[in-house]
mmCIF file of C-alpha atoms in Angstrom:
data_model
loop_
_atom_site.group_PDB
_atom_site.id
_atom_site.type_symbol
_atom_site.label_atom_id
_atom_site.label_comp_id
_atom_site.label_asym_id
_atom_site.label_seq_id
_atom_site.Cartn_x
_atom_site.Cartn_y
_atom_site.Cartn_z
ATOM 1 C CA UNK A 2 -11.100 14.103 25.217
ATOM 2 C CA UNK A 3 -10.278 14.773 21.557
ATOM 3 C CA UNK A 4 -12.814 14.175 18.791
ATOM 4 C CA UNK A 5 -11.020 10.926 17.885
ATOM 5 C CA UNK A 6 -10.965 9.736 21.498
ATOM 6 C CA UNK A 7 -14.652 10.525 21.878
ATOM 7 C CA UNK A 8 -15.415 8.495 18.757
ATOM 8 C CA UNK A 9 -13.470 5.514 20.114
ATOM 9 C CA UNK A 10 -15.228 5.864 23.454
ATOM 10 C CA UNK A 11 -18.558 5.692 21.614
ATOM 11 C CA UNK A 12 -17.468 2.495 19.870
ATOM 12 C CA UNK A 13 -16.437 0.932 23.178
ATOM 13 C CA UNK A 14 -19.774 1.832 24.704
ATOM 14 C CA UNK A 15 -21.565 0.229 21.757
ATOM 15 C CA UNK A 16 -19.930 -3.189 22.267
ATOM 16 C CA UNK A 17 -22.724 -5.289 23.754
ATOM 17 C CA UNK A 18 -21.660 -6.975 26.980
ATOM 18 C CA UNK A 19 -18.537 -4.806 27.469
ATOM 19 C CA UNK A 20 -17.989 -2.297 30.277
ATOM 20 C CA UNK A 21 -16.317 0.715 28.664
ATOM 21 C CA UNK A 22 -15.418 2.064 32.122
ATOM 22 C CA UNK A 23 -13.338 -0.915 33.251
ATOM 23 C CA UNK A 24 -9.670 -0.245 34.021
ATOM 24 C CA UNK A 25 -8.230 -2.032 30.989
ATOM 25 C CA UNK A 26 -10.186 0.219 28.625
ATOM 26 C CA UNK A 27 -9.683 3.601 30.296
ATOM 27 C CA UNK A 28 -6.673 4.558 28.146
ATOM 28 C CA UNK A 29 -7.890 2.757 25.014
ATOM 29 C CA UNK A 30 -9.462 5.841 23.371
ATOM 30 C CA UNK A 31 -6.147 7.739 23.549
ATOM 31 C CA UNK A 32 -4.139 4.738 22.321
ATOM 32 C CA UNK A 33 -6.498 4.090 19.396
ATOM 33 C CA UNK A 34 -6.521 7.781 18.438
ATOM 34 C CA UNK A 35 -2.713 7.771 18.369
ATOM 35 C CA UNK A 36 -2.635 4.538 16.342
ATOM 36 C CA UNK A 37 -5.133 5.934 13.812
ATOM 37 C CA UNK A 38 -3.003 9.051 13.432
ATOM 38 C CA UNK A 39 -0.129 6.788 12.364
ATOM 39 C CA UNK A 40 -2.212 4.377 10.263
ATOM 40 C CA UNK A 41 -3.772 7.242 8.292
ATOM 41 C CA UNK A 42 -0.676 9.458 8.078
ATOM 42 C CA UNK A 43 -0.644 9.102 4.290
ATOM 43 C CA UNK A 44 -3.126 11.958 4.022
ATOM 44 C CA UNK A 45 -0.485 14.335 5.413
ATOM 45 C CA UNK A 46 2.041 13.592 2.655
ATOM 46 C CA UNK A 47 2.072 14.411 -1.027
ATOM 47 C CA UNK A 48 3.413 11.348 -2.856
ATOM 48 C CA UNK A 49 5.009 13.565 -5.507
ATOM 49 C CA UNK A 50 7.189 15.173 -2.838
ATOM 50 C CA UNK A 51 8.950 11.904 -1.956
ATOM 51 C CA UNK A 52 9.932 10.949 -5.510
ATOM 52 C CA UNK A 53 13.481 12.251 -5.768
ATOM 53 C CA UNK A 54 14.129 12.080 -9.508
ATOM 54 C CA UNK A 55 17.669 12.074 -10.883
ATOM 55 C CA UNK A 56 17.774 13.247 -14.508
ATOM 56 C CA UNK A 57 19.961 10.785 -16.384
ATOM 57 C CA UNK A 58 21.365 9.733 -13.025
ATOM 58 C CA UNK A 59 21.958 6.265 -14.405
ATOM 59 C CA UNK A 60 23.765 7.491 -17.535
ATOM 60 C CA UNK A 61 21.306 6.199 -20.090
ATOM 61 C CA UNK A 62 20.239 3.031 -18.268
ATOM 62 C CA UNK A 63 17.095 1.760 -19.998
ATOM 63 C CA UNK A 64 16.505 -1.708 -18.564
ATOM 64 C CA UNK A 65 13.948 -2.722 -15.967
ATOM 65 C CA UNK A 66 14.388 -1.598 -12.357
ATOM 66 C CA UNK A 67 12.398 -3.810 -9.991
ATOM 67 C CA UNK A 68 11.812 -3.739 -6.236
ATOM 68 C CA UNK A 69 9.948 -6.684 -4.750
ATOM 69 C CA UNK A 70 8.405 -7.515 -1.410
ATOM 70 C CA UNK A 71 7.745 -3.926 -0.320
ATOM 71 C CA UNK A 72 5.561 -4.223 2.803
ATOM 72 C CA UNK A 73 1.979 -2.985 2.471
ATOM 73 C CA UNK A 74 -0.141 -2.191 5.537
ATOM 74 C CA UNK A 75 -3.448 -0.532 4.748
ATOM 75 C CA UNK A 76 -7.058 -0.258 5.861
ATOM 76 C CA UNK A 77 -10.074 -1.301 3.812
ATOM 77 C CA UNK A 78 -12.439 1.611 3.385
ATOM 78 C CA UNK A 79 -15.487 -0.678 3.368
ATOM 79 C CA UNK A 80 -15.040 -2.273 6.802
ATOM 80 C CA UNK A 81 -12.093 -0.310 8.247
ATOM 81 C CA UNK A 82 -10.370 -3.672 8.608
ATOM 82 C CA UNK A 83 -6.652 -4.088 7.897
ATOM 83 C CA UNK A 84 -5.212 -5.582 4.769
ATOM 84 C CA UNK A 85 -1.545 -6.359 4.363
ATOM 85 C CA UNK A 86 0.936 -7.950 2.027
ATOM 86 C CA UNK A 87 3.613 -6.945 -0.437
ATOM 87 C CA UNK A 88 4.017 -4.694 -3.458
ATOM 88 C CA UNK A 89 6.297 -5.275 -6.425
ATOM 89 C CA UNK A 90 7.197 -2.203 -8.491
ATOM 90 C CA UNK A 91 9.103 -1.997 -11.751
ATOM 91 C CA UNK A 92 9.869 0.794 -14.147
ATOM 92 C CA UNK A 93 11.999 1.224 -17.241
ATOM 93 C CA UNK A 94 13.837 4.569 -17.127
ATOM 94 C CA UNK A 95 13.710 7.068 -19.954
ATOM 95 C CA UNK A 96 16.489 9.441 -18.956
ATOM 96 C CA UNK A 97 15.631 9.651 -15.249
ATOM 97 C CA UNK A 98 15.786 7.345 -12.243
ATOM 98 C CA UNK A 99 14.270 7.605 -8.799
ATOM 99 C CA UNK A 100 15.918 6.981 -5.434
ATOM 100 C CA UNK A 101 15.166 3.350 -4.597
ATOM 101 C CA UNK A 102 13.968 4.057 -1.056
ATOM 102 C CA UNK A 103 11.417 6.427 -2.558
ATOM 103 C CA UNK A 104 9.471 3.530 -4.053
ATOM 104 C CA UNK A 105 8.982 2.142 -0.549
ATOM 105 C CA UNK A 106 7.862 5.563 0.681
ATOM 106 C CA UNK A 107 5.460 5.921 -2.237
ATOM 107 C CA UNK A 108 3.765 2.637 -1.327
ATOM 108 C CA UNK A 109 3.564 3.657 2.325
ATOM 109 C CA UNK A 110 1.987 7.056 1.641
ATOM 110 C CA UNK A 111 -0.812 5.636 -0.494
ATOM 111 C CA UNK A 112 -1.298 2.615 1.795
ATOM 112 C CA UNK A 113 -1.731 4.763 4.913
ATOM 113 C CA UNK A 114 -5.121 5.987 3.750
ATOM 114 C CA UNK A 115 -8.536 4.363 3.627
ATOM 115 C CA UNK A 116 -8.160 2.230 0.528
ATOM 116 C CA UNK A 117 -9.286 -0.501 -1.763
ATOM 117 C CA UNK A 118 -6.439 -2.575 -3.149
ATOM 118 C CA UNK A 119 -7.348 -1.862 -6.766
ATOM 119 C CA UNK A 120 -7.120 1.914 -6.309
ATOM 120 C CA UNK A 121 -3.934 1.624 -4.251
ATOM 121 C CA UNK A 122 -2.280 -0.299 -7.085
ATOM 122 C CA UNK A 123 -3.348 2.238 -9.730
ATOM 123 C CA UNK A 124 -2.360 5.254 -7.613
ATOM 124 C CA UNK A 125 1.190 3.969 -7.192
ATOM 125 C CA UNK A 126 1.532 3.219 -10.920
ATOM 126 C CA UNK A 127 0.024 6.532 -12.023
ATOM 127 C CA UNK A 128 2.131 8.630 -9.661
ATOM 128 C CA UNK A 129 5.352 6.937 -10.735
ATOM 129 C CA UNK A 130 4.365 7.180 -14.405
ATOM 130 C CA UNK A 131 3.400 10.874 -14.155
ATOM 131 C CA UNK A 132 6.423 12.005 -12.153
ATOM 132 C CA UNK A 133 9.201 9.898 -13.693
ATOM 133 C CA UNK A 134 7.946 9.676 -17.299
ATOM 134 C CA UNK A 135 9.482 6.206 -17.765
ATOM 135 C CA UNK A 136 9.104 3.920 -20.756
ATOM 136 C CA UNK A 137 6.922 1.671 -18.620
ATOM 137 C CA UNK A 138 5.659 0.982 -15.105
ATOM 138 C CA UNK A 139 4.453 -2.225 -13.504
ATOM 139 C CA UNK A 140 2.891 -2.524 -10.059
ATOM 140 C CA UNK A 141 1.636 -5.800 -8.642
ATOM 141 C CA UNK A 142 0.256 -6.024 -5.106
ATOM 142 C CA UNK A 143 -0.607 -9.196 -3.160
ATOM 143 C CA UNK A 144 -2.539 -8.800 0.085
ATOM 144 C CA UNK A 145 -4.520 -10.658 2.698
ATOM 145 C CA UNK A 146 -7.703 -8.872 3.788
ATOM 146 C CA UNK A 147 -9.046 -9.200 7.321
ATOM 147 C CA UNK A 148 -12.558 -8.454 6.044
ATOM 148 C CA UNK A 149 -12.310 -11.818 4.233
ATOM 149 C CA UNK A 150 -10.361 -13.704 6.900
ATOM 150 C CA UNK A 151 -12.083 -12.623 10.102
ATOM 151 C CA UNK A 152 -15.703 -11.947 9.066
ATOM 152 C CA UNK A 153 -18.092 -12.767 6.254
ATOM 153 C CA UNK A 154 -16.718 -15.907 4.593
ATOM 154 C CA UNK A 155 -14.064 -16.104 7.357
ATOM 155 C CA UNK A 156 -11.517 -17.844 5.161
ATOM 156 C CA UNK A 157 -7.888 -17.380 6.210
ATOM 157 C CA UNK A 158 -4.981 -17.205 3.789
ATOM 158 C CA UNK A 159 -6.804 -15.884 0.708
ATOM 159 C CA UNK A 160 -4.455 -13.666 -1.311
ATOM 160 C CA UNK A 161 -5.820 -10.924 -3.535
ATOM 161 C CA UNK A 162 -3.548 -9.889 -6.410
ATOM 162 C CA UNK A 163 -3.939 -6.646 -8.349
ATOM 163 C CA UNK A 164 -1.807 -5.156 -11.100
ATOM 164 C CA UNK A 165 -1.449 -1.828 -12.856
ATOM 165 C CA UNK A 166 0.689 -1.711 -15.992
ATOM 166 C CA UNK A 167 1.661 1.352 -17.989
ATOM 167 C CA UNK A 168 3.635 1.984 -21.183
ATOM 168 C CA UNK A 169 5.791 -0.794 -22.621
ATOM 169 C CA UNK A 170 5.214 -3.074 -19.625
ATOM 170 C CA UNK A 171 1.543 -3.098 -20.581
ATOM 171 C CA UNK A 172 1.812 -2.925 -24.363
ATOM 172 C CA UNK A 173 4.779 -5.170 -25.188
ATOM 173 C CA UNK A 174 4.126 -8.853 -24.402
ATOM 174 C CA UNK A 175 7.814 -9.699 -23.934
ATOM 175 C CA UNK A 176 8.326 -6.812 -21.484
ATOM 176 C CA UNK A 177 5.186 -7.746 -19.566
ATOM 177 C CA UNK A 178 6.435 -11.357 -19.418
ATOM 178 C CA UNK A 179 9.828 -10.191 -18.135
ATOM 179 C CA UNK A 180 8.146 -8.169 -15.365
ATOM 180 C CA UNK A 181 5.926 -11.057 -14.299
ATOM 181 C CA UNK A 182 8.756 -13.610 -14.437
ATOM 182 C CA UNK A 183 10.846 -11.569 -11.992
ATOM 183 C CA UNK A 184 8.119 -11.317 -9.327
ATOM 184 C CA UNK A 185 8.192 -13.904 -6.524
ATOM 185 C CA UNK A 186 4.390 -14.417 -6.878
ATOM 186 C CA UNK A 187 4.910 -16.039 -10.268
ATOM 187 C CA UNK A 188 7.308 -18.425 -8.544
ATOM 188 C CA UNK A 189 4.389 -19.602 -6.350
ATOM 189 C CA UNK A 190 5.596 -17.966 -3.153
ATOM 190 C CA UNK A 191 3.009 -17.039 -0.538
ATOM 191 C CA UNK A 192 2.363 -13.673 1.087
ATOM 192 C CA UNK A 193 3.673 -13.213 4.598
#
């Protein structure tokens, strides 16, 4: 048994009233170890490596680029419970653009780590800001947290919203308003 499988086995044995040796659980340690390898694969990737930047690839385009409803699947570092939802990312180019699929990959890399939503939001914004050097960056994430829905207050459907704004999207009220007006959340749409 691998170290991960042994850890899962220990958890199964600690569940009061469960028989960790019953047939349905015999392969669970291997399955969970494999799932965790996928869920935490973000540690194996450098986010900067996925941002394919095209210098003036948009021939001077300097208006907002926005991708909405990027799926987020992450794990809360406090309870190791899942949280999930959507990310909305905008940037205003300053001579360089990024491949659009790379924004999705950027979210995925940071999300596939033990996280808190606030840090996840800031990491995405900071990485994009540092690597692309745009005029502005806006990241807004909306998620449901299983640590809220399935334990503690046990209240389903609560959506947590976090934002990280940089440059003109933070400092210019009209640009911030444009960003927020284009996001489905502002239009009162739910998450998942």
